[in-house]
Amino acid sequence: MIEGVTMVVEVDDAVAIYRQLAKYPKAKSGRICSEEAPGHLQVYSEWTQRDLDRGEQIKFARGHIIHLDVIVPTPAYEVLNEQWNKESPSGKYRAVIRKLKDKKGEEKQFLEIWSDTSKLHSIDILSVDRHGKIYEDEQFGCLEWSHSETHLLYVAERKVPKSKSYFDNKPDVGVSSDTSEIQKGDEFLYRDNWGEQLSEKCHPVLCVLDIEGGCVSLLENIPDHISPGQAIWCPDDLGVVCVGWWHDAPRLGLIYCPMRRSALFHIDLKTFTCSILGADDQSVRSPVFSPDKTKLIYLENECQGAHAQCSRLILCDWPTKGIVPVLEIVRHAPANEFQGVFTMKLDNKCWSLDSKRIVLNTQWRSKVELVVVSVETGAVTRLTDDPEVGCWRLFEVHNDLILAACSSVSQPDYLVIGHLPSNGSEKSIKWTRLDSEPTSIREILWTITPVNVPPERAHHKHSHLDYEYIFIEPFESVEGKPPLVVYNHGGPHSAFVADFQVYLAGLCCCGFALLLVNYRGSYGFGQDGIESLPGNIGSQDVLDVQSVVEEIRSSGRVNREKIFVIGGSHGGFISAHLIGQYPGFYKAAVARNPVINIASMIGVTDIPDWAFVECGLPFDRNSLPSLSGYDVMLKKSPIVNIDNIVTPVLLMIGGKDLRVPPSQGLQLKNAMEGRGKTVRMLWYPDCSHPLSEVAAEADAFVNIVRWFVQHMNI
């Protein structure tokens, strides 16, 4: 627990606070192991934790043994070099993909099969020479046991033909006499990829390992213009279902964009045919079969418009292959009613035992809640509504036992388990904490408050919309009213959740109050809210934030003379607009990989469609914007207010950012320096868009506190 809350003025104090908060781990996954006897369970969970001394995220495992009402935790242990760890259906075996380096420093991947007592197989999977690296990401990757437990299904990079210079006359080692295998002059050939954080993912292939034989087969009957991923076995092991993304040119970034054109593909292993299930003009993800093997559930979106939207829940009747919508898009709903499906994925074990219901976590305004959905009637029941919990994340449903992780702004992750009641009685669910006293930070207070939009700011089409903000403050500030940090989220169609985040807790423990506004257009407030923002960025979002800031400033809860602003990506865009549209209001600003000039960004970002959509312009892959289109983009950009900016700005830039490339931050830096304004830039050369590497994240936190304190009394 952090002791006391006083205003941090020394760098060493900020370092100490961050070091203490960084020790809190985050639950990443969990499973309920097969029951050994009635009333006896084992729970296995994996967690990540920042190791500041090693400069990396470490992964460790924990266990809980549950016998009747007695819960016994087992010691945690570090998990090294594992990319995948998957239990077989019977629970007898475990498949592990492990990444290691050999004596030459070259990266290797080993696929291991373990029993309860020993390692049964270890295969140097890359030496099989059938494909490139196995995918470990959540976008494409999978590791799936066949029901017979004789084969494993996974995704890897397609093998690239060897190439050499026209001037290379060295003999080719390890290549057959057929010189056509080597392509001269292609060693610098550009390969289309899937963009930000997926730049090494160019053309995935589905692979099947015969465990006993040790041989790998490629499922090559998928069309060549499709990137397959998220694959699962069909109920009879005689087929595979996967998501396939079209290679539409130019290929656009995929991460954080669950609206790229894709479809469900069925590969029949008997006939070696490939067919599409359902629509081929939408965007789909997360296929999951029911326990009785008769139903396939998945998520679907339009493949255009805002990058994050309300999703449909779709059911495929497997025997007939008929497609039925279970949940449609929710346009708008009161705050206490279901807001729609707002989740990036379904858990691969989300079904009730009777195959009639699924459980999912979904953004519900400024929280994430668990809901249970009847796939027969479409009825939605909220399983969670605890005012002290801001975020519930589902890990598994096993024989109607639900394993989930909980957190709040002031409480790091902890695990709970509950038994799913019968249909119609779901609200009676009782939750049991697996750790008797989860850690909480008592010095932090938080509230969620709705905001009604006045008529003069109401959207012309969606006048019924409201929004929310999360206000975080020190329990007791020994130095009077705390300074306020206005924290803006990116997207713009993401949202703040009332979960535990080291930066938020850290700033509060340093003595700051924080304001997090889920402006209209944020994720989890119905589809009308999403659609209200495109065409209105730089105005609707900025005004939604500023109006709440002024309300909080006038309430007497904060020091009205000490207000700061921070944001990343589109949050940096809003922050830059705020200091340009309200000169002198903010004492200092921090912008992390900010969007500064939309007109200049479209030629270098991996998501040029974002610029068109959010500016309210039609997007066409085959054309450049018109002069009037460029004019709209420029006028909506913060750079147009550069002459009004008097607030000192700290820029934090990731050198490998493909989403909002470094040139955006550099434009603001150059423009401010040329006008004699105060600006400082931190450059993190190995970071992509999130700036989430451990060393960079820690450095950035301390520099944020230092920047705000430095300009506190100026």
XYZ file of C-alpha atoms in Angstrom:
714
model
C 0.000 0.000 0.000
C 1.244 3.501 -0.790
C 1.758 5.423 2.457
C 0.235 8.919 2.465
C -0.509 11.278 -0.420
C 1.585 14.430 -0.606
C 2.471 16.525 -3.609
C 5.556 15.034 -5.226
C 8.217 17.615 -5.966
C 11.313 15.427 -6.226
C 12.108 12.999 -9.026
C 13.209 10.363 -6.506
C 9.736 10.393 -4.947
C 8.090 9.740 -8.329
C 10.567 6.936 -8.993
C 9.777 5.326 -5.638
C 6.020 5.525 -6.215
C 6.275 4.059 -9.700
C 8.601 1.297 -8.540
C 6.110 0.266 -5.859
C 3.077 0.369 -8.157
C 4.897 -1.507 -10.928
C 5.097 -4.526 -8.635
C 1.360 -5.098 -8.937
C 0.817 -7.890 -11.497
C -1.893 -8.138 -14.131
C -3.869 -11.329 -14.720
C -3.541 -12.365 -18.370
C -5.301 -15.737 -18.533
C -6.720 -18.481 -16.387
C -8.317 -21.866 -16.588
C -10.168 -24.289 -14.385
C -8.452 -27.638 -14.566
C -10.441 -30.849 -14.834
C -12.160 -31.820 -11.616
C -10.352 -34.630 -9.854
C -13.248 -35.323 -7.489
C -16.588 -33.724 -6.580
C -15.946 -30.430 -4.816
C -12.257 -30.443 -5.711
C -10.900 -27.976 -8.280
C -7.601 -26.565 -9.406
C -7.304 -23.114 -10.952
C -4.247 -22.165 -13.012
C -3.594 -18.538 -13.941
C -0.862 -16.612 -15.721
C 0.133 -13.079 -14.814
C 2.505 -10.426 -16.099
C 4.564 -8.047 -14.013
C 6.989 -5.241 -14.826
C 10.545 -6.054 -13.808
C 12.219 -2.637 -13.813
C 15.685 -4.003 -13.126
C 15.537 -6.448 -16.046
C 13.636 -3.956 -18.189
C 11.010 -6.463 -19.286
C 7.570 -7.853 -18.629
C 7.949 -11.155 -16.854
C 5.308 -13.859 -16.863
C 4.538 -16.049 -13.900
C 1.982 -18.711 -13.027
C -0.136 -19.168 -9.931
C -2.388 -21.924 -8.722
C -5.356 -22.268 -6.398
C -6.593 -25.553 -4.982
C -10.262 -25.450 -4.059
C -11.764 -28.177 -1.889
C -15.344 -27.506 -0.905
C -15.133 -24.085 0.832
C -11.387 -24.153 1.436
C -9.124 -22.263 -1.001
C -5.383 -22.847 -0.836
C -3.091 -20.722 -3.069
C 0.075 -22.335 -4.366
C 3.410 -20.494 -4.760
C 3.936 -18.383 -7.867
C 6.732 -19.292 -10.260
C 8.167 -17.550 -13.298
C 7.316 -18.930 -16.728
C 10.251 -18.543 -19.080
C 10.264 -18.234 -22.875
C 6.746 -19.616 -23.395
C 4.746 -18.210 -26.309
C 1.865 -20.667 -26.024
C 0.765 -23.093 -23.325
C -2.338 -25.142 -24.113
C -3.928 -28.002 -22.203
C -5.383 -30.933 -24.187
C -9.147 -31.603 -24.020
C -8.721 -34.467 -21.556
C -6.268 -32.549 -19.407
C -3.656 -35.304 -19.763
C -1.241 -33.342 -21.947
C 0.038 -29.859 -22.473
C 1.453 -28.261 -25.619
C 4.055 -25.516 -25.207
C 5.692 -23.358 -27.857
C 8.958 -22.073 -26.472
C 11.211 -19.410 -27.977
C 14.938 -19.787 -27.319
C 18.236 -18.698 -28.802
C 20.887 -21.207 -29.848
C 24.623 -20.884 -29.272
C 24.908 -18.660 -32.355
C 22.276 -16.284 -31.004
C 19.722 -17.324 -33.634
C 16.105 -17.547 -32.557
C 14.544 -21.006 -32.353
C 11.009 -22.189 -31.639
C 10.411 -25.554 -30.017
C 7.029 -27.247 -29.828
C 6.933 -29.379 -26.701
C 4.403 -31.956 -25.511
C 4.227 -32.580 -21.772
C 2.437 -35.113 -19.611
C 1.948 -34.718 -15.857
C 5.329 -36.266 -15.219
C 7.674 -35.480 -18.111
C 8.319 -33.972 -21.520
C 7.173 -36.420 -24.192
C 8.215 -34.621 -27.371
C 10.350 -31.642 -28.326
C 10.407 -30.543 -31.949
C 12.636 -27.830 -33.389
C 9.724 -26.558 -35.422
C 11.692 -24.168 -37.651
C 14.131 -26.910 -38.632
C 11.208 -28.783 -40.173
C 11.485 -26.030 -42.807
C 7.824 -25.954 -43.742
C 7.123 -22.383 -42.661
C 8.542 -19.336 -40.912
C 8.008 -18.224 -37.316
C 4.952 -19.412 -35.419
C 2.574 -16.550 -34.639
C 2.202 -15.694 -30.961
C -0.137 -12.681 -31.306
C -3.851 -12.604 -30.502
C -4.830 -11.215 -33.898
C -3.958 -14.321 -35.932
C -2.337 -16.789 -33.568
C -3.713 -19.996 -32.099
C -2.589 -23.349 -30.707
C -5.419 -25.875 -30.828
C -5.479 -29.542 -29.898
C -7.527 -31.880 -32.057
C -10.267 -33.696 -30.156
C -8.322 -36.929 -30.663
C -5.256 -35.281 -29.091
C -3.070 -36.504 -31.948
C -2.637 -33.236 -33.864
C -2.003 -29.561 -33.157
C -3.257 -26.651 -35.245
C -1.341 -23.384 -35.325
C -0.560 -20.329 -37.498
C 2.863 -19.412 -38.852
C 4.438 -17.101 -41.412
C 4.527 -18.493 -44.926
C 7.961 -19.685 -45.974
C 9.680 -17.027 -48.070
C 11.722 -18.188 -51.097
C 15.434 -17.688 -50.619
C 16.918 -14.753 -52.486
C 20.364 -13.448 -53.271
C 22.100 -10.591 -55.004
C 22.735 -10.649 -58.743
C 26.397 -10.299 -57.793
C 26.518 -13.115 -55.214
C 28.544 -16.003 -56.663
C 28.862 -17.992 -53.447
C 27.691 -21.627 -53.635
C 24.233 -22.200 -52.176
C 24.430 -24.326 -49.043
C 21.444 -26.477 -48.150
C 19.637 -25.851 -51.447
C 18.806 -28.552 -53.945
C 20.280 -28.559 -57.417
C 17.110 -26.879 -58.639
C 18.350 -23.276 -58.734
C 14.789 -22.019 -59.355
C 14.345 -22.158 -55.551
C 16.582 -19.107 -55.277
C 15.241 -15.813 -56.572
C 18.015 -13.471 -57.598
C 17.457 -9.756 -57.123
C 14.624 -10.180 -54.608
C 16.618 -9.782 -51.414
C 15.227 -6.252 -50.904
C 11.719 -6.954 -52.183
C 9.084 -5.226 -50.062
C 6.450 -7.537 -48.603
C 3.038 -6.167 -47.682
C 2.298 -6.631 -44.002
C -0.453 -5.955 -41.484
C 0.978 -2.713 -40.112
C 1.424 -1.415 -36.590
C 2.725 -4.136 -34.212
C 2.114 -6.695 -36.979
C 4.816 -5.603 -39.406
C 6.398 -9.071 -39.393
C 3.040 -10.664 -40.197
C 2.873 -10.739 -43.993
C 1.180 -13.941 -45.149
C 0.165 -16.457 -42.470
C -0.509 -20.129 -43.192
C -2.423 -22.750 -41.214
C -0.235 -25.627 -40.045
C -1.060 -29.044 -38.598
C 1.488 -31.017 -36.601
C 1.192 -34.803 -36.392
C 2.480 -35.228 -32.853
C 3.657 -38.822 -33.088
C 5.105 -38.526 -36.578
C 6.610 -35.090 -35.992
C 5.625 -33.957 -39.495
C 3.955 -30.666 -40.367
C 1.278 -30.237 -43.052
C 0.150 -26.893 -44.477
C -3.511 -26.279 -45.265
C -2.828 -24.783 -48.668
C -6.335 -24.796 -50.110
C -7.097 -21.370 -48.640
C -7.142 -18.708 -51.385
C -3.794 -16.982 -51.817
C -5.304 -13.519 -51.313
C -6.458 -14.435 -47.787
C -4.548 -14.263 -44.487
C -5.950 -16.991 -42.191
C -5.945 -16.907 -38.390
C -7.944 -17.630 -35.211
C -8.337 -21.237 -36.386
C -10.234 -23.975 -34.533
C -10.941 -27.656 -35.219
C -14.357 -28.730 -36.424
C -16.182 -31.085 -34.034
C -15.193 -34.252 -35.953
C -11.531 -33.264 -36.522
C -12.229 -33.568 -40.255
C -12.172 -29.863 -40.854
C -10.965 -26.484 -39.652
C -12.778 -23.169 -39.261
C -10.744 -19.974 -39.376
C -11.067 -16.253 -39.936
C -9.610 -15.050 -43.224
C -8.711 -11.430 -43.977
C -8.667 -10.173 -47.567
C -5.439 -8.732 -48.968
C -7.220 -5.688 -50.350
C -4.732 -3.250 -51.839
C -3.343 -1.220 -50.309
C -3.295 -3.410 -47.210
C -4.306 -1.417 -44.128
C -3.295 -1.814 -40.482
C -5.214 -4.481 -38.605
C -4.513 -4.096 -34.893
C -7.218 -2.098 -33.044
C -9.266 -2.245 -36.282
C -11.841 -5.061 -36.024
C -13.582 -3.870 -39.194
C -11.241 -5.059 -41.951
C -12.932 -7.254 -44.520
C -12.882 -10.888 -43.395
C -15.036 -13.991 -43.354
C -15.272 -17.407 -41.740
C -13.686 -20.110 -43.884
C -14.381 -23.826 -43.562
C -11.574 -26.114 -44.738
C -12.894 -29.644 -45.305
C -10.017 -32.072 -44.748
C -11.851 -34.912 -46.493
C -12.534 -33.155 -49.776
C -9.727 -30.564 -49.496
C -12.208 -27.814 -50.321
C -12.519 -24.367 -48.800
C -15.848 -22.566 -48.460
C -17.127 -19.403 -46.790
C -19.596 -19.556 -43.904
C -21.986 -16.618 -43.769
C -21.319 -13.235 -45.356
C -18.192 -12.353 -47.331
C -18.626 -8.576 -47.181
C -18.364 -8.065 -43.411
C -15.677 -8.296 -40.736
C -15.729 -11.304 -38.391
C -13.679 -12.673 -35.481
C -13.600 -15.121 -32.554
C -15.329 -18.310 -33.757
C -16.161 -20.705 -30.883
C -17.937 -24.090 -31.053
C -20.488 -25.114 -28.414
C -19.868 -28.115 -26.118
C -22.521 -30.168 -27.933
C -20.725 -29.393 -31.216
C -23.886 -28.198 -32.979
C -23.398 -24.420 -32.804
C -20.692 -21.975 -33.823
C -20.786 -18.465 -32.403
C -18.761 -15.454 -33.594
C -18.675 -11.642 -33.759
C -19.445 -9.560 -36.851
C -19.080 -5.907 -37.869
C -19.498 -3.755 -40.934
C -16.186 -3.559 -42.783
C -16.200 0.206 -43.074
C -16.525 3.307 -40.949
C -15.176 3.820 -37.450
C -12.446 1.405 -36.444
C -14.231 0.255 -33.265
C -17.982 -0.222 -33.294
C -20.819 -2.151 -31.678
C -20.724 -5.776 -32.878
C -23.324 -8.350 -33.826
C -23.308 -11.798 -32.239
C -23.884 -14.419 -34.938
C -24.780 -18.108 -34.659
C -24.019 -20.745 -37.274
C -26.116 -23.911 -36.933
C -23.349 -26.373 -37.706
C -25.360 -29.315 -39.146
C -27.151 -27.054 -41.657
C -24.585 -24.207 -41.845
C -27.496 -21.800 -41.433
C -26.615 -18.322 -40.151
C -28.783 -16.613 -37.515
C -28.120 -13.301 -35.721
C -28.356 -13.653 -31.932
C -27.705 -10.018 -31.013
C -28.030 -7.075 -33.358
C -26.312 -3.724 -33.041
C -27.692 -1.590 -30.198
C -28.193 1.959 -31.373
C -28.796 3.544 -27.966
C -29.924 2.433 -24.526
C -30.370 3.987 -21.080
C -27.347 3.717 -18.819
C -28.735 0.788 -16.820
C -29.604 -1.255 -19.927
C -27.424 -3.349 -22.229
C -25.331 -1.036 -24.413
C -24.518 -3.615 -27.103
C -21.618 -5.994 -27.725
C -18.452 -3.972 -27.221
C -15.633 -6.480 -26.983
C -12.681 -7.326 -29.199
C -12.985 -11.089 -28.758
C -14.909 -13.978 -27.266
C -13.192 -16.355 -24.883
C -12.617 -19.768 -26.452
C -14.442 -21.330 -23.497
C -17.465 -19.100 -23.078
C -20.344 -21.609 -23.421
C -22.635 -22.927 -20.710
C -22.645 -26.684 -20.271
C -26.053 -27.045 -21.946
C -24.851 -25.165 -25.081
C -27.724 -22.688 -24.772
C -25.939 -19.641 -23.336
C -22.622 -17.847 -23.633
C -20.838 -15.532 -21.207
C -18.848 -12.535 -22.423
C -17.268 -9.379 -21.061
C -18.393 -6.180 -22.719
C -17.701 -2.487 -22.270
C -20.724 -1.022 -20.504
C -20.166 2.722 -20.645
C -17.207 3.437 -18.319
C -16.998 -0.118 -16.955
C -16.497 -3.615 -18.315
C -19.176 -6.057 -17.153
C -20.000 -9.736 -17.606
C -23.241 -10.665 -19.350
C -24.851 -13.978 -20.205
C -26.658 -14.300 -23.546
C -29.256 -16.886 -24.517
C -28.395 -17.987 -28.050
C -31.973 -19.211 -28.476
C -33.833 -16.039 -27.491
C -31.178 -13.320 -27.571
C -32.000 -12.395 -23.966
C -29.134 -10.599 -22.222
C -28.665 -10.710 -18.444
C -26.094 -8.661 -16.589
C -24.107 -10.913 -14.264
C -22.105 -8.158 -12.572
C -23.024 -4.774 -11.145
C -20.689 -4.148 -8.240
C -20.061 -0.429 -7.582
C -16.610 -1.265 -6.184
C -15.490 -3.127 -9.320
C -14.707 -1.196 -12.487
C -13.672 -4.027 -14.780
C -14.553 -7.730 -15.094
C -12.638 -9.899 -17.571
C -13.803 -13.410 -18.406
C -11.144 -16.114 -18.523
C -13.156 -19.324 -18.817
C -16.484 -21.071 -18.380
C -15.872 -24.684 -17.340
C -18.826 -26.917 -16.507
C -20.803 -23.746 -15.687
C -18.071 -22.457 -13.376
C -16.984 -18.953 -14.370
C -13.417 -17.774 -13.771
C -12.855 -14.026 -14.092
C -10.462 -11.244 -13.106
C -11.632 -8.076 -11.389
C -10.048 -4.693 -10.780
C -10.879 -1.063 -10.131
C -9.051 2.240 -10.241
C -7.828 1.646 -6.688
C -7.556 -2.147 -6.700
C -5.182 -4.252 -8.826
C -6.319 -7.507 -10.420
C -7.678 -10.392 -8.401
C -9.465 -13.614 -9.395
C -13.025 -14.670 -8.650
C -15.007 -17.801 -9.383
C -18.762 -18.334 -9.493
C -21.283 -20.933 -10.594
C -23.577 -19.903 -13.445
C -27.163 -20.307 -12.207
C -29.860 -21.897 -14.320
C -31.507 -20.019 -17.165
C -33.590 -17.156 -15.794
C -31.830 -17.094 -12.425
C -28.500 -15.695 -13.549
C -28.697 -12.562 -11.384
C -28.450 -14.746 -8.268
C -24.838 -15.667 -9.060
C -22.465 -15.629 -6.084
C -18.791 -14.815 -6.506
C -15.909 -16.138 -4.416
C -12.548 -14.402 -4.270
C -9.635 -16.761 -4.687
C -7.417 -14.507 -2.585
C -8.922 -13.566 0.760
C -7.562 -10.011 0.883
C -6.814 -8.533 -2.547
C -4.504 -5.530 -2.428
C -6.164 -2.126 -2.531
C -4.758 1.397 -2.564
C -6.845 3.206 0.014
C -5.397 6.606 -0.823
C -7.317 6.696 -4.135
C -10.972 7.660 -4.495
C -12.892 7.376 -7.782
C -16.357 8.087 -9.091
C -18.189 7.821 -12.426
C -20.521 10.687 -13.317
C -22.940 11.022 -16.276
C -23.007 14.218 -18.314
C -26.101 15.558 -20.058
C -25.378 17.528 -23.211
C -26.984 21.010 -23.359
C -29.199 21.731 -26.388
C -26.663 24.078 -27.979
C -24.093 21.240 -28.134
C -26.489 18.405 -28.977
C -25.729 16.368 -32.097
C -28.092 17.259 -34.952
C -29.006 13.608 -35.529
C -28.311 11.997 -32.156
C -29.542 14.616 -29.695
C -30.332 11.931 -27.091
C -26.679 11.138 -26.380
C -24.979 11.663 -23.051
C -21.503 10.705 -21.870
C -19.534 10.077 -18.664
C -16.362 10.961 -16.860
C -14.248 9.201 -14.259
C -12.880 11.456 -11.538
C -9.933 10.195 -9.487
C -8.581 12.041 -6.463
C -6.283 11.488 -3.501
C -8.174 10.388 -0.388
C -6.621 13.250 1.504
C -4.328 15.916 0.156
C -2.204 17.351 2.949
C -1.444 20.458 0.905
C -4.949 21.661 0.096
C -6.791 21.144 -3.145
C -4.889 18.944 -5.605
C -3.797 20.034 -9.078
C -5.816 18.455 -11.885
C -4.538 16.303 -14.755
C -6.980 16.009 -17.684
C -6.233 12.643 -19.319
C -7.642 12.125 -22.837
C -8.154 8.693 -24.384
C -7.269 7.827 -27.965
C -9.113 6.027 -30.726
C -11.197 8.149 -30.783
C -13.551 5.152 -30.462
C -11.892 3.613 -27.440
C -12.825 4.487 -23.863
C -11.537 4.777 -20.357
C -12.460 1.903 -18.071
C -12.491 2.135 -14.295
C -9.771 -0.507 -14.012
C -6.357 -0.451 -12.398
C -3.680 1.347 -14.388
C -0.240 2.156 -13.044
C -0.120 5.631 -14.619
C -3.447 6.696 -13.134
C -2.700 5.294 -9.697
C 0.808 6.724 -9.856
C -0.259 10.255 -10.719
C -2.874 10.174 -7.980
C -0.311 8.927 -5.434
C 1.934 11.795 -6.563
C -0.781 14.190 -5.397
C -2.734 14.875 -8.607
C -6.458 14.554 -9.199
C -7.337 13.097 -12.603
C -10.227 13.636 -14.979
C -10.962 10.976 -17.617
C -13.749 11.963 -20.007
C -15.505 9.377 -22.161
C -16.691 11.957 -24.671
C -19.431 11.229 -27.220
C -17.980 8.724 -29.692
C -16.377 6.572 -27.009
C -16.636 2.782 -27.049
C -19.405 1.162 -25.015
C -22.147 3.792 -25.279
C -24.170 2.331 -28.168
C -23.636 2.669 -31.906
C -25.273 6.106 -32.154
C -22.533 7.483 -29.940
C -19.862 5.976 -32.194
C -21.452 7.473 -35.309
C -21.866 10.924 -33.785
C -18.161 11.750 -33.852
C -16.879 11.212 -37.443
C -16.935 14.610 -39.120
C -16.886 16.348 -35.737
C -13.425 15.591 -34.376
C -11.621 18.617 -33.033
C -14.912 20.148 -31.960
C -17.403 17.709 -30.385
C -14.745 15.705 -28.534
C -12.832 18.823 -27.480
C -15.942 20.624 -26.220
C -17.153 17.528 -24.357
C -13.855 17.406 -22.489
C -13.454 21.136 -21.868
C -16.988 21.576 -20.511
C -16.349 18.922 -17.847
C -12.938 20.406 -17.038
C -14.539 23.782 -16.394
C -17.252 22.161 -14.277
C -14.652 20.398 -12.123
C -12.547 23.568 -11.947
C -15.535 25.533 -10.646
C -16.597 22.843 -8.167
C -13.855 23.633 -5.666
C -12.516 20.067 -5.715
C -9.202 20.972 -7.391
C -6.729 23.825 -7.524
C -8.269 25.945 -10.272
C -4.908 27.510 -11.172
C -3.045 24.230 -11.674
C -4.587 22.275 -14.516
C -2.572 20.021 -16.826
C -3.429 17.900 -19.847
C -2.107 14.646 -21.289
C -3.125 12.209 -24.016
C -1.826 9.788 -26.600
C -2.737 9.233 -30.259
C -6.195 10.800 -30.675
C -5.919 11.741 -27.010
C -2.815 13.697 -27.991
C -4.875 15.247 -30.793
C -7.463 16.409 -28.244
C -4.768 17.635 -25.860
C -3.121 19.676 -28.618
C -6.495 21.120 -29.581
C -7.242 22.061 -25.961
C -4.049 24.073 -25.539
C -4.604 25.687 -28.956
C -8.287 26.495 -28.515
C -7.959 27.573 -24.851
C -4.632 29.452 -24.688
C -3.137 29.688 -21.220
C -5.819 27.534 -19.560
C -3.472 24.576 -19.079
C -0.190 24.965 -17.202
C 1.604 22.216 -19.154
C 0.793 19.459 -21.643
C 2.114 16.012 -22.506
C 1.374 14.469 -25.917
C 2.284 10.835 -26.610
C 2.496 9.963 -30.323
C -0.123 12.647 -31.068
C -2.041 13.248 -34.287
C -1.061 16.803 -35.207
C -1.737 17.232 -38.945
C -4.246 14.812 -40.448
C -3.601 16.032 -43.989
C 0.068 15.083 -43.820
C -0.546 11.847 -41.894
C -2.580 10.056 -44.548
C 0.463 9.354 -46.721
C 2.525 7.723 -43.968
C 0.122 6.022 -41.532
C -0.880 2.359 -41.841
C -4.548 3.446 -41.487
C -5.177 6.263 -43.999
C -8.876 5.380 -43.931
C -8.976 6.728 -40.344
C -8.247 10.230 -41.612
C -11.092 10.145 -44.128
C -13.663 8.551 -41.823
C -13.009 10.757 -38.796
C -13.038 13.884 -40.951
C -16.428 12.861 -42.365
C -15.092 12.157 -45.868
C -15.775 9.127 -48.074
C -12.866 6.699 -48.231
C -11.708 5.081 -51.453
C -8.571 2.925 -51.539
C -7.953 3.907 -55.152
C -7.872 7.678 -54.942
C -6.195 10.543 -53.122
C -8.238 13.153 -51.296
C -9.334 16.159 -53.296
C -8.011 19.633 -52.553
C -11.172 20.295 -50.590
C -10.593 17.037 -48.688
C -7.087 18.123 -47.728
C -8.562 21.446 -46.627
C -11.066 19.697 -44.331
C -8.334 17.515 -42.808
C -6.039 20.450 -42.173
C -8.768 22.591 -40.611
C -9.653 19.796 -38.179
C -6.014 19.403 -37.126
C -4.417 20.945 -34.022
C -1.572 22.395 -36.100
C -3.872 25.192 -37.352
C -3.888 26.649 -33.830
C -0.108 26.652 -33.459
C 0.112 30.436 -33.083
C -2.311 30.323 -30.131
C -0.330 27.782 -28.120
C 1.438 29.194 -25.076
C 1.373 26.033 -22.941
C 4.721 24.201 -22.578
C 4.537 20.841 -24.346
C 6.378 17.584 -23.647
C 6.304 15.203 -26.618
C 6.843 11.456 -26.252
C 7.481 9.718 -29.557
C 7.889 6.051 -30.480
C 10.475 5.616 -33.210
C 8.756 2.512 -34.617
C 5.202 3.865 -34.562
C 3.443 2.973 -37.824
C 0.015 4.172 -36.672
C 0.827 7.807 -35.927
C 4.336 8.083 -37.366
C 7.014 10.184 -35.612
C 6.741 12.886 -38.258
C 3.508 14.041 -36.581
C 5.191 14.889 -33.296
C 8.162 16.362 -35.131
C 5.842 18.750 -36.975
C 4.592 20.159 -33.686
C 8.101 20.333 -32.238
C 9.453 22.195 -35.272
C 6.500 24.565 -35.418
C 6.780 25.423 -31.717
C 10.556 25.829 -31.780
C 10.303 28.073 -34.828
C 7.973 30.344 -32.875
C 10.084 30.399 -29.734
C 7.630 28.309 -27.701
C 8.574 25.864 -24.938
C 8.714 22.277 -26.166
C 10.697 19.179 -25.216
C 10.764 15.840 -27.006
C 11.568 12.358 -25.702
C 12.368 9.806 -28.406
C 11.902 6.095 -27.672
C 13.578 4.417 -30.665
C 12.374 0.850 -30.052
C 8.751 1.684 -29.183
C 5.701 1.391 -31.394
C 2.413 3.239 -30.896
C 1.594 2.342 -27.262
C 5.028 3.249 -25.792
C 4.553 0.159 -23.632
C 8.082 -1.210 -23.350
C 8.965 -1.451 -19.665
C 11.949 0.912 -19.661
C 10.191 3.508 -21.833
C 6.983 3.309 -19.820
C 8.842 3.877 -16.551
C 10.935 6.722 -17.975
C 7.875 8.389 -19.443
C 5.979 8.314 -16.137
C 8.742 10.050 -14.216
C 9.192 12.628 -16.974
C 5.448 13.372 -16.958
C 5.489 14.055 -13.221
C 8.682 16.088 -13.567
C 7.205 18.186 -16.404
C 4.025 18.960 -14.496
C 5.852 19.803 -11.258
C 8.362 21.940 -13.139
C 5.537 24.084 -14.558
C 3.325 24.001 -11.466
C 3.984 27.553 -10.346
C 5.026 29.216 -13.588
